[in-house]
C-alpha cells in the first residue's frame, strides 16, 4: 500500500471553487453591510432612496475618505499613521493663516501642501529611518500637530476668501466635485495597487519585509514614499475641508483618525499588513456615510454614534482576522 506524502496531498487537494473565493472575502462582507445599511436607513427616512441626498451626505466626509484610501496603502505595507487628521487641521490652519496675512491664494495653497509634506517627512524619518514603531510615533505627532494648529489659530476661526468657498457645491455631471475626486483617487490607487510592480511590492513588504529585502525590494524607500504621499494628500484634504466649511479651526476633523482607520479596517485591510484592497476601503467609506447619516436622522446622540463606530471597528478587525486566518488573498 502506497503512502501519500503531505506535498502530494496538497497537490491532489481540490482548489476552492471560485464562488467561495469571492464570497469569503472582507470586501464582500463590506458590500453586504452596505446593502443592509441602505435598507435600514431607507426605513428611517425616504431620503436615503434619493441618490442626490446620499451624494450630498458623502461630501461631509469626502476629505477623510480620500485620506483613508492612501492610509490603506500604508497599513498594507505594515505601518500605520494615526496623525493624518491632525495633519489636515494643521495644514488647513497654516494655509488659512498665510492667506489671511496677505499672501496670494495660490501661494497659501502651496505653503499648506508643503506643510503636509513636511509632516509626512517627520513621520517617515522617525518610523522608517529611526526604526521606531509607527503607531507610537504617529500618536505623538497626532498630539503635536494638533497642538501646533491651536497655537496658530487659537480658539478662533480663520476665514478663507469667499472665492475659495464652496468646493462641495461644484458639480461635475451632476456629482459634487469632492465625490468625483474621491472616485478618481480610488481608481488610480486601485490600479496602482492591483496591477503594477510597486503594488505587488507593497503587499510583499507588508507580508514579510525580510523576504522582500532578500528579493531586492527597497522596503524603506517605498515606506518613506507612502508616508510622504499620505502627508501631502492629508494637507490637500485639509484645504478641501477649509473650502467646504468656509473657515478653519484647530479642531478641524477632530477624532477623524478613528473614522479613517475604521474605513480601512472595515474594508478588509489587515491590521498587521500584507492584505487589503482599495475597493474594500471605497465600499467602507460609503457604508460609514450611510451609518453616520442614518444615526443622525434617528437623532442619536454624538456619544452614541461614536460608540457605534468603535464597535464597528472592533468587529471589523475581528472579522478580518477570522477571514484571513482561513483564506488566502
mmCIF file of C-alpha atoms in Angstrom:
data_model
loop_
_atom_site.group_PDB
_atom_site.id
_atom_site.type_symbol
_atom_site.label_atom_id
_atom_site.label_comp_id
_atom_site.label_asym_id
_atom_site.label_seq_id
_atom_site.Cartn_x
_atom_site.Cartn_y
_atom_site.Cartn_z
ATOM 1 C CA UNK A 1 0.000 0.000 0.000
ATOM 2 C CA UNK A 2 1.446 3.351 -1.037
ATOM 3 C CA UNK A 3 1.700 6.201 1.432
ATOM 4 C CA UNK A 4 0.694 9.662 0.201
ATOM 5 C CA UNK A 5 3.058 12.407 1.306
ATOM 6 C CA UNK A 6 1.901 15.780 2.574
ATOM 7 C CA UNK A 7 3.079 17.525 -0.589
ATOM 8 C CA UNK A 8 1.226 15.011 -2.748
ATOM 9 C CA UNK A 9 -1.907 15.506 -0.661
ATOM 10 C CA UNK A 10 -1.668 19.255 -1.171
ATOM 11 C CA UNK A 11 -1.295 18.777 -4.900
ATOM 12 C CA UNK A 12 -4.289 16.448 -5.017
ATOM 13 C CA UNK A 13 -6.433 18.647 -2.770
ATOM 14 C CA UNK A 14 -9.133 20.352 -4.815
ATOM 15 C CA UNK A 15 -8.890 24.100 -5.100
ATOM 16 C CA UNK A 16 -11.643 26.207 -3.622
ATOM 17 C CA UNK A 17 -14.489 26.967 -6.034
ATOM 18 C CA UNK A 18 -14.491 30.481 -7.459
ATOM 19 C CA UNK A 19 -17.783 31.360 -5.741
ATOM 20 C CA UNK A 20 -16.203 30.527 -2.382
ATOM 21 C CA UNK A 21 -13.190 32.730 -3.128
ATOM 22 C CA UNK A 22 -15.487 35.655 -3.955
ATOM 23 C CA UNK A 23 -17.919 35.250 -1.072
ATOM 24 C CA UNK A 24 -15.420 34.616 1.712
ATOM 25 C CA UNK A 25 -13.668 37.955 1.396
ATOM 26 C CA UNK A 26 -13.793 41.060 3.603
ATOM 27 C CA UNK A 27 -14.902 43.200 0.637
ATOM 28 C CA UNK A 28 -17.948 41.001 0.176
ATOM 29 C CA UNK A 29 -18.810 41.431 3.858
ATOM 30 C CA UNK A 30 -18.488 45.197 3.469
ATOM 31 C CA UNK A 31 -20.678 45.217 0.371
ATOM 32 C CA UNK A 32 -23.402 43.196 2.116
ATOM 33 C CA UNK A 33 -23.261 45.536 5.118
ATOM 34 C CA UNK A 34 -23.633 48.461 2.718
ATOM 35 C CA UNK A 35 -26.744 46.918 1.192
ATOM 36 C CA UNK A 36 -28.251 46.192 4.622
ATOM 37 C CA UNK A 37 -27.315 49.696 5.747
ATOM 38 C CA UNK A 38 -29.127 51.253 2.804
ATOM 39 C CA UNK A 39 -32.214 49.172 3.503
ATOM 40 C CA UNK A 40 -32.206 50.054 7.200
ATOM 41 C CA UNK A 41 -31.535 53.753 6.554
ATOM 42 C CA UNK A 42 -34.320 53.940 3.982
ATOM 43 C CA UNK A 43 -36.718 52.717 6.661
ATOM 44 C CA UNK A 44 -35.638 55.630 8.858
ATOM 45 C CA UNK A 45 -36.002 58.200 6.093
ATOM 46 C CA UNK A 46 -37.137 58.044 2.443
ATOM 47 C CA UNK A 47 -34.314 60.476 1.580
ATOM 48 C CA UNK A 48 -31.888 57.537 1.572
ATOM 49 C CA UNK A 49 -33.555 56.353 -1.608
ATOM 50 C CA UNK A 50 -32.505 59.629 -3.262
ATOM 51 C CA UNK A 51 -29.059 59.367 -4.889
ATOM 52 C CA UNK A 52 -28.552 63.137 -4.712
ATOM 53 C CA UNK A 53 -29.141 63.078 -0.947
ATOM 54 C CA UNK A 54 -26.529 60.337 -0.482
ATOM 55 C CA UNK A 55 -24.031 62.205 -2.666
ATOM 56 C CA UNK A 56 -24.558 65.421 -0.704
ATOM 57 C CA UNK A 57 -24.129 63.497 2.542
ATOM 58 C CA UNK A 58 -20.881 61.990 1.282
ATOM 59 C CA UNK A 59 -19.351 65.447 0.748
ATOM 60 C CA UNK A 60 -19.297 65.828 4.557
ATOM 61 C CA UNK A 61 -16.697 63.067 4.883
ATOM 62 C CA UNK A 62 -15.162 63.059 1.391
ATOM 63 C CA UNK A 63 -11.881 64.561 2.600
ATOM 64 C CA UNK A 64 -11.354 61.888 5.247
ATOM 65 C CA UNK A 65 -12.362 59.185 2.766
ATOM 66 C CA UNK A 66 -9.692 60.330 0.310
ATOM 67 C CA UNK A 67 -7.056 60.198 3.047
ATOM 68 C CA UNK A 68 -8.298 56.743 4.099
ATOM 69 C CA UNK A 69 -7.526 55.426 0.606
ATOM 70 C CA UNK A 70 -3.867 56.390 0.961
ATOM 71 C CA UNK A 71 -3.819 55.195 4.571
ATOM 72 C CA UNK A 72 -4.844 51.785 3.231
ATOM 73 C CA UNK A 73 -1.558 51.568 1.317
ATOM 74 C CA UNK A 74 0.387 52.490 4.442
ATOM 75 C CA UNK A 75 -1.331 49.790 6.511
ATOM 76 C CA UNK A 76 -0.868 47.152 3.798
ATOM 77 C CA UNK A 77 2.864 47.946 3.858
ATOM 78 C CA UNK A 78 2.931 47.044 7.560
ATOM 79 C CA UNK A 79 2.876 50.555 9.036
ATOM 80 C CA UNK A 80 0.168 52.898 10.332
ATOM 81 C CA UNK A 81 -0.297 56.666 10.597
ATOM 82 C CA UNK A 82 -2.730 57.994 13.189
ATOM 83 C CA UNK A 83 -1.770 61.642 12.662
ATOM 84 C CA UNK A 84 -3.483 62.212 9.300
ATOM 85 C CA UNK A 85 -6.477 64.065 10.787
ATOM 86 C CA UNK A 86 -4.169 66.350 12.782
ATOM 87 C CA UNK A 87 -2.139 66.872 9.606
ATOM 88 C CA UNK A 88 -5.341 68.013 7.885
ATOM 89 C CA UNK A 89 -6.061 70.510 10.677
ATOM 90 C CA UNK A 90 -2.536 71.932 10.866
ATOM 91 C CA UNK A 91 -2.152 72.215 7.073
ATOM 92 C CA UNK A 92 -5.525 73.952 6.809
ATOM 93 C CA UNK A 93 -4.620 76.345 9.635
ATOM 94 C CA UNK A 94 -1.278 77.186 8.018
ATOM 95 C CA UNK A 95 -2.998 77.729 4.660
ATOM 96 C CA UNK A 96 -5.677 79.972 6.195
ATOM 97 C CA UNK A 97 -3.141 81.901 8.298
ATOM 98 C CA UNK A 98 -0.845 82.546 5.316
ATOM 99 C CA UNK A 99 -3.670 83.822 3.094
ATOM 100 C CA UNK A 100 -5.078 85.916 5.957
ATOM 101 C CA UNK A 101 -1.625 87.505 6.288
ATOM 102 C CA UNK A 102 -1.977 88.810 2.725
ATOM 103 C CA UNK A 103 -0.297 86.126 0.613
ATOM 104 C CA UNK A 104 -1.898 85.277 -2.755
ATOM 105 C CA UNK A 105 -4.243 82.291 -2.588
ATOM 106 C CA UNK A 106 -2.088 80.003 -4.802
ATOM 107 C CA UNK A 107 0.935 80.698 -2.579
ATOM 108 C CA UNK A 108 -1.113 79.886 0.535
ATOM 109 C CA UNK A 109 -2.217 76.588 -1.023
ATOM 110 C CA UNK A 110 1.374 75.649 -1.881
ATOM 111 C CA UNK A 111 2.531 76.503 1.646
ATOM 112 C CA UNK A 112 -0.250 74.346 3.106
ATOM 113 C CA UNK A 113 0.720 71.412 0.869
ATOM 114 C CA UNK A 114 4.398 71.778 1.761
ATOM 115 C CA UNK A 115 3.436 71.767 5.443
ATOM 116 C CA UNK A 116 1.669 68.444 4.935
ATOM 117 C CA UNK A 117 4.687 67.073 3.097
ATOM 118 C CA UNK A 118 6.924 68.161 5.996
ATOM 119 C CA UNK A 119 4.665 66.354 8.467
ATOM 120 C CA UNK A 120 4.819 63.209 6.365
ATOM 121 C CA UNK A 121 8.601 63.546 6.249
ATOM 122 C CA UNK A 122 8.770 63.789 10.042
ATOM 123 C CA UNK A 123 6.684 60.630 10.455
ATOM 124 C CA UNK A 124 8.770 58.801 7.852
ATOM 125 C CA UNK A 125 12.059 59.843 9.420
ATOM 126 C CA UNK A 126 11.123 58.631 12.897
ATOM 127 C CA UNK A 127 9.256 55.496 11.803
ATOM 128 C CA UNK A 128 11.494 54.283 8.982
ATOM 129 C CA UNK A 129 14.905 55.884 9.377
ATOM 130 C CA UNK A 130 14.973 55.738 13.197
ATOM 131 C CA UNK A 131 13.008 52.440 13.159
ATOM 132 C CA UNK A 132 10.577 53.490 15.890
ATOM 133 C CA UNK A 133 7.108 51.867 15.988
ATOM 134 C CA UNK A 134 4.918 53.918 13.656
ATOM 135 C CA UNK A 135 1.887 53.602 15.920
ATOM 136 C CA UNK A 136 3.806 55.229 18.798
ATOM 137 C CA UNK A 137 5.387 57.875 16.568
ATOM 138 C CA UNK A 138 2.101 58.938 14.992
ATOM 139 C CA UNK A 139 0.263 59.039 18.310
ATOM 140 C CA UNK A 140 2.900 61.544 19.357
ATOM 141 C CA UNK A 141 2.711 63.581 16.152
ATOM 142 C CA UNK A 142 -1.095 63.438 16.318
ATOM 143 C CA UNK A 143 -0.929 65.435 19.559
ATOM 144 C CA UNK A 144 1.974 67.601 18.358
ATOM 145 C CA UNK A 145 0.330 68.650 15.068
ATOM 146 C CA UNK A 146 -2.995 69.390 16.760
ATOM 147 C CA UNK A 147 -1.209 71.490 19.373
ATOM 148 C CA UNK A 148 0.600 73.493 16.690
ATOM 149 C CA UNK A 149 -2.719 74.085 14.942
ATOM 150 C CA UNK A 150 -4.130 75.529 18.163
ATOM 151 C CA UNK A 151 -1.061 77.741 18.577
ATOM 152 C CA UNK A 152 -1.580 79.150 15.069
ATOM 153 C CA UNK A 153 -5.369 79.560 15.126
ATOM 154 C CA UNK A 154 -6.024 79.912 18.850
ATOM 155 C CA UNK A 155 -9.637 79.342 19.784
ATOM 156 C CA UNK A 156 -10.993 81.386 16.889
ATOM 157 C CA UNK A 157 -11.928 80.553 13.335
ATOM 158 C CA UNK A 158 -9.849 81.827 10.433
ATOM 159 C CA UNK A 159 -11.998 82.757 7.458
ATOM 160 C CA UNK A 160 -10.973 81.891 3.929
ATOM 161 C CA UNK A 161 -11.740 84.083 0.884
ATOM 162 C CA UNK A 162 -15.271 83.946 -0.469
ATOM 163 C CA UNK A 163 -13.931 82.987 -3.873
ATOM 164 C CA UNK A 164 -12.385 79.862 -2.342
ATOM 165 C CA UNK A 165 -15.520 78.664 -0.541
ATOM 166 C CA UNK A 166 -17.866 76.048 -1.947
ATOM 167 C CA UNK A 167 -15.959 73.085 -3.362
ATOM 168 C CA UNK A 168 -18.869 70.896 -2.277
ATOM 169 C CA UNK A 169 -21.264 72.933 -4.452
ATOM 170 C CA UNK A 170 -19.205 72.484 -7.628
ATOM 171 C CA UNK A 171 -20.849 69.823 -9.802
ATOM 172 C CA UNK A 172 -19.307 67.550 -12.400
ATOM 173 C CA UNK A 173 -22.020 65.849 -14.452
ATOM 174 C CA UNK A 174 -24.371 66.327 -11.503
ATOM 175 C CA UNK A 175 -21.956 64.841 -8.988
ATOM 176 C CA UNK A 176 -20.295 67.005 -6.286
ATOM 177 C CA UNK A 177 -16.614 67.622 -7.035
ATOM 178 C CA UNK A 178 -15.329 66.067 -3.747
ATOM 179 C CA UNK A 179 -17.119 62.824 -4.646
ATOM 180 C CA UNK A 180 -15.588 62.873 -8.124
ATOM 181 C CA UNK A 181 -12.117 63.412 -6.636
ATOM 182 C CA UNK A 182 -12.665 60.505 -4.226
ATOM 183 C CA UNK A 183 -13.722 58.167 -7.046
ATOM 184 C CA UNK A 184 -10.809 59.200 -9.282
ATOM 185 C CA UNK A 185 -8.271 58.749 -6.471
ATOM 186 C CA UNK A 186 -9.782 55.331 -5.663
ATOM 187 C CA UNK A 187 -9.480 54.214 -9.289
ATOM 188 C CA UNK A 188 -5.875 55.410 -9.600
ATOM 189 C CA UNK A 189 -4.729 53.851 -6.321
ATOM 190 C CA UNK A 190 -6.680 50.667 -7.058
ATOM 191 C CA UNK A 191 -4.892 50.282 -10.392
ATOM 192 C CA UNK A 192 -1.507 51.036 -8.829
ATOM 193 C CA UNK A 193 -2.019 48.534 -6.024
ATOM 194 C CA UNK A 194 -3.585 45.804 -8.121
ATOM 195 C CA UNK A 195 -1.782 45.953 -11.455
ATOM 196 C CA UNK A 196 1.696 47.433 -11.008
ATOM 197 C CA UNK A 197 5.051 46.222 -9.728
ATOM 198 C CA UNK A 198 5.043 48.797 -6.933
ATOM 199 C CA UNK A 199 1.653 47.498 -5.812
ATOM 200 C CA UNK A 200 2.921 43.934 -5.598
ATOM 201 C CA UNK A 201 5.965 45.155 -3.705
ATOM 202 C CA UNK A 202 3.760 46.939 -1.138
ATOM 203 C CA UNK A 203 1.963 43.633 -0.500
ATOM 204 C CA UNK A 204 5.254 41.733 -0.246
ATOM 205 C CA UNK A 205 6.719 44.231 2.213
ATOM 206 C CA UNK A 206 3.644 44.013 4.428
ATOM 207 C CA UNK A 207 3.592 40.220 4.290
ATOM 208 C CA UNK A 208 7.278 39.632 5.048
ATOM 209 C CA UNK A 209 9.703 42.535 4.967
ATOM 210 C CA UNK A 210 12.778 40.335 5.379
ATOM 211 C CA UNK A 211 11.796 38.211 2.410
ATOM 212 C CA UNK A 212 11.085 41.374 0.419
ATOM 213 C CA UNK A 213 14.560 42.676 1.201
ATOM 214 C CA UNK A 214 16.127 39.396 0.039
ATOM 215 C CA UNK A 215 14.093 39.751 -3.164
ATOM 216 C CA UNK A 216 15.777 43.088 -3.806
ATOM 217 C CA UNK A 217 12.848 45.314 -2.814
ATOM 218 C CA UNK A 218 13.822 48.630 -1.205
ATOM 219 C CA UNK A 219 11.265 48.455 1.596
ATOM 220 C CA UNK A 220 12.444 51.589 3.386
ATOM 221 C CA UNK A 221 12.236 53.712 0.268
ATOM 222 C CA UNK A 222 8.730 52.540 -0.528
ATOM 223 C CA UNK A 223 7.510 53.102 3.019
ATOM 224 C CA UNK A 224 9.029 56.583 3.124
ATOM 225 C CA UNK A 225 7.266 57.354 -0.156
ATOM 226 C CA UNK A 226 3.941 56.198 1.279
ATOM 227 C CA UNK A 227 4.326 58.392 4.373
ATOM 228 C CA UNK A 228 5.172 61.386 2.172
ATOM 229 C CA UNK A 229 2.187 60.669 -0.078
ATOM 230 C CA UNK A 230 -0.117 60.429 2.923
ATOM 231 C CA UNK A 231 1.270 63.702 4.277
ATOM 232 C CA UNK A 232 0.620 65.725 1.139
ATOM 233 C CA UNK A 233 -2.768 64.109 0.472
ATOM 234 C CA UNK A 234 -3.808 64.868 4.067
ATOM 235 C CA UNK A 235 -2.822 68.504 3.531
ATOM 236 C CA UNK A 236 -4.827 68.672 0.304
ATOM 237 C CA UNK A 237 -7.807 67.156 2.112
ATOM 238 C CA UNK A 238 -7.490 69.723 4.901
ATOM 239 C CA UNK A 239 -7.531 72.562 2.368
ATOM 240 C CA UNK A 240 -10.578 70.982 0.704
ATOM 241 C CA UNK A 241 -12.301 70.927 4.096
ATOM 242 C CA UNK A 242 -11.490 74.630 4.517
ATOM 243 C CA UNK A 243 -13.203 75.329 1.201
ATOM 244 C CA UNK A 244 -16.268 73.348 2.217
ATOM 245 C CA UNK A 245 -16.588 74.940 5.662
ATOM 246 C CA UNK A 246 -15.530 78.471 4.751
ATOM 247 C CA UNK A 247 -13.300 78.758 7.808
ATOM 248 C CA UNK A 248 -10.658 76.816 9.711
ATOM 249 C CA UNK A 249 -10.292 75.935 13.386
ATOM 250 C CA UNK A 250 -7.647 73.928 15.200
ATOM 251 C CA UNK A 251 -10.212 71.204 15.936
ATOM 252 C CA UNK A 252 -10.931 70.537 12.268
ATOM 253 C CA UNK A 253 -11.855 66.823 11.803
ATOM 254 C CA UNK A 254 -11.128 66.196 15.478
ATOM 255 C CA UNK A 255 -11.331 62.437 16.010
ATOM 256 C CA UNK A 256 -11.171 61.821 12.267
ATOM 257 C CA UNK A 257 -8.334 59.331 12.692
ATOM 258 C CA UNK A 258 -10.896 56.876 14.121
ATOM 259 C CA UNK A 259 -13.057 57.085 11.008
ATOM 260 C CA UNK A 260 -10.080 56.798 8.653
ATOM 261 C CA UNK A 261 -8.771 53.679 10.365
ATOM 262 C CA UNK A 262 -12.310 52.308 10.507
ATOM 263 C CA UNK A 263 -12.730 52.750 6.742
ATOM 264 C CA UNK A 264 -9.548 50.804 6.094
ATOM 265 C CA UNK A 265 -10.273 48.050 8.623
ATOM 266 C CA UNK A 266 -13.949 47.738 7.705
ATOM 267 C CA UNK A 267 -12.880 47.395 4.088
ATOM 268 C CA UNK A 268 -10.769 44.355 4.949
ATOM 269 C CA UNK A 269 -7.288 45.821 5.319
ATOM 270 C CA UNK A 270 -5.291 43.566 7.622
ATOM 271 C CA UNK A 271 -4.027 45.482 10.654
ATOM 272 C CA UNK A 272 -0.688 43.618 10.538
ATOM 273 C CA UNK A 273 -0.128 44.400 6.864
ATOM 274 C CA UNK A 274 0.154 42.402 3.661
ATOM 275 C CA UNK A 275 -3.550 42.276 2.793
ATOM 276 C CA UNK A 276 -6.312 44.638 1.827
ATOM 277 C CA UNK A 277 -7.728 46.419 -1.206
ATOM 278 C CA UNK A 278 -8.685 49.913 -2.272
ATOM 279 C CA UNK A 279 -12.096 48.534 -3.272
ATOM 280 C CA UNK A 280 -12.750 47.492 0.321
ATOM 281 C CA UNK A 281 -11.928 50.956 1.676
ATOM 282 C CA UNK A 282 -14.022 52.523 -1.097
ATOM 283 C CA UNK A 283 -17.068 50.483 -0.085
ATOM 284 C CA UNK A 284 -16.436 51.067 3.619
ATOM 285 C CA UNK A 285 -16.380 54.845 3.081
ATOM 286 C CA UNK A 286 -19.875 54.714 1.592
ATOM 287 C CA UNK A 287 -21.020 52.375 4.349
ATOM 288 C CA UNK A 288 -19.884 54.812 7.041
ATOM 289 C CA UNK A 289 -21.721 57.670 5.334
ATOM 290 C CA UNK A 290 -24.929 55.631 5.372
ATOM 291 C CA UNK A 291 -24.453 54.558 9.001
ATOM 292 C CA UNK A 292 -23.480 58.019 10.276
ATOM 293 C CA UNK A 293 -26.220 59.830 8.389
ATOM 294 C CA UNK A 294 -28.742 57.199 9.446
ATOM 295 C CA UNK A 295 -27.835 57.664 13.106
ATOM 296 C CA UNK A 296 -28.139 61.432 12.701
ATOM 297 C CA UNK A 297 -31.592 61.053 11.132
ATOM 298 C CA UNK A 298 -32.533 58.798 14.064
ATOM 299 C CA UNK A 299 -31.481 61.641 16.430
ATOM 300 C CA UNK A 300 -28.866 59.532 18.194
ATOM 301 C CA UNK A 301 -26.523 61.488 20.446
ATOM 302 C CA UNK A 302 -22.935 62.035 19.186
ATOM 303 C CA UNK A 303 -21.630 59.920 22.074
ATOM 304 C CA UNK A 304 -23.810 57.011 20.939
ATOM 305 C CA UNK A 305 -22.651 57.461 17.341
ATOM 306 C CA UNK A 306 -19.019 57.365 18.468
ATOM 307 C CA UNK A 307 -19.737 54.197 20.450
ATOM 308 C CA UNK A 308 -21.292 52.554 17.399
ATOM 309 C CA UNK A 309 -18.256 53.465 15.284
ATOM 310 C CA UNK A 310 -15.966 51.997 17.940
ATOM 311 C CA UNK A 311 -17.951 48.759 17.973
ATOM 312 C CA UNK A 312 -17.799 48.621 14.169
ATOM 313 C CA UNK A 313 -14.012 48.985 14.311
ATOM 314 C CA UNK A 314 -13.646 46.129 16.796
ATOM 315 C CA UNK A 315 -15.996 43.892 14.806
ATOM 316 C CA UNK A 316 -14.184 44.752 11.567
ATOM 317 C CA UNK A 317 -10.783 43.779 12.991
ATOM 318 C CA UNK A 318 -12.126 40.517 14.428
ATOM 319 C CA UNK A 319 -13.975 39.609 11.230
ATOM 320 C CA UNK A 320 -10.980 40.431 9.035
ATOM 321 C CA UNK A 321 -8.651 38.331 11.183
ATOM 322 C CA UNK A 322 -11.157 35.471 11.113
ATOM 323 C CA UNK A 323 -11.470 35.545 7.323
ATOM 324 C CA UNK A 324 -7.734 35.887 6.639
ATOM 325 C CA UNK A 325 -6.985 33.066 9.074
ATOM 326 C CA UNK A 326 -8.907 30.700 6.794
ATOM 327 C CA UNK A 327 -8.328 32.059 3.332
ATOM 328 C CA UNK A 328 -5.596 33.382 1.130
ATOM 329 C CA UNK A 329 -5.732 36.653 -0.680
#
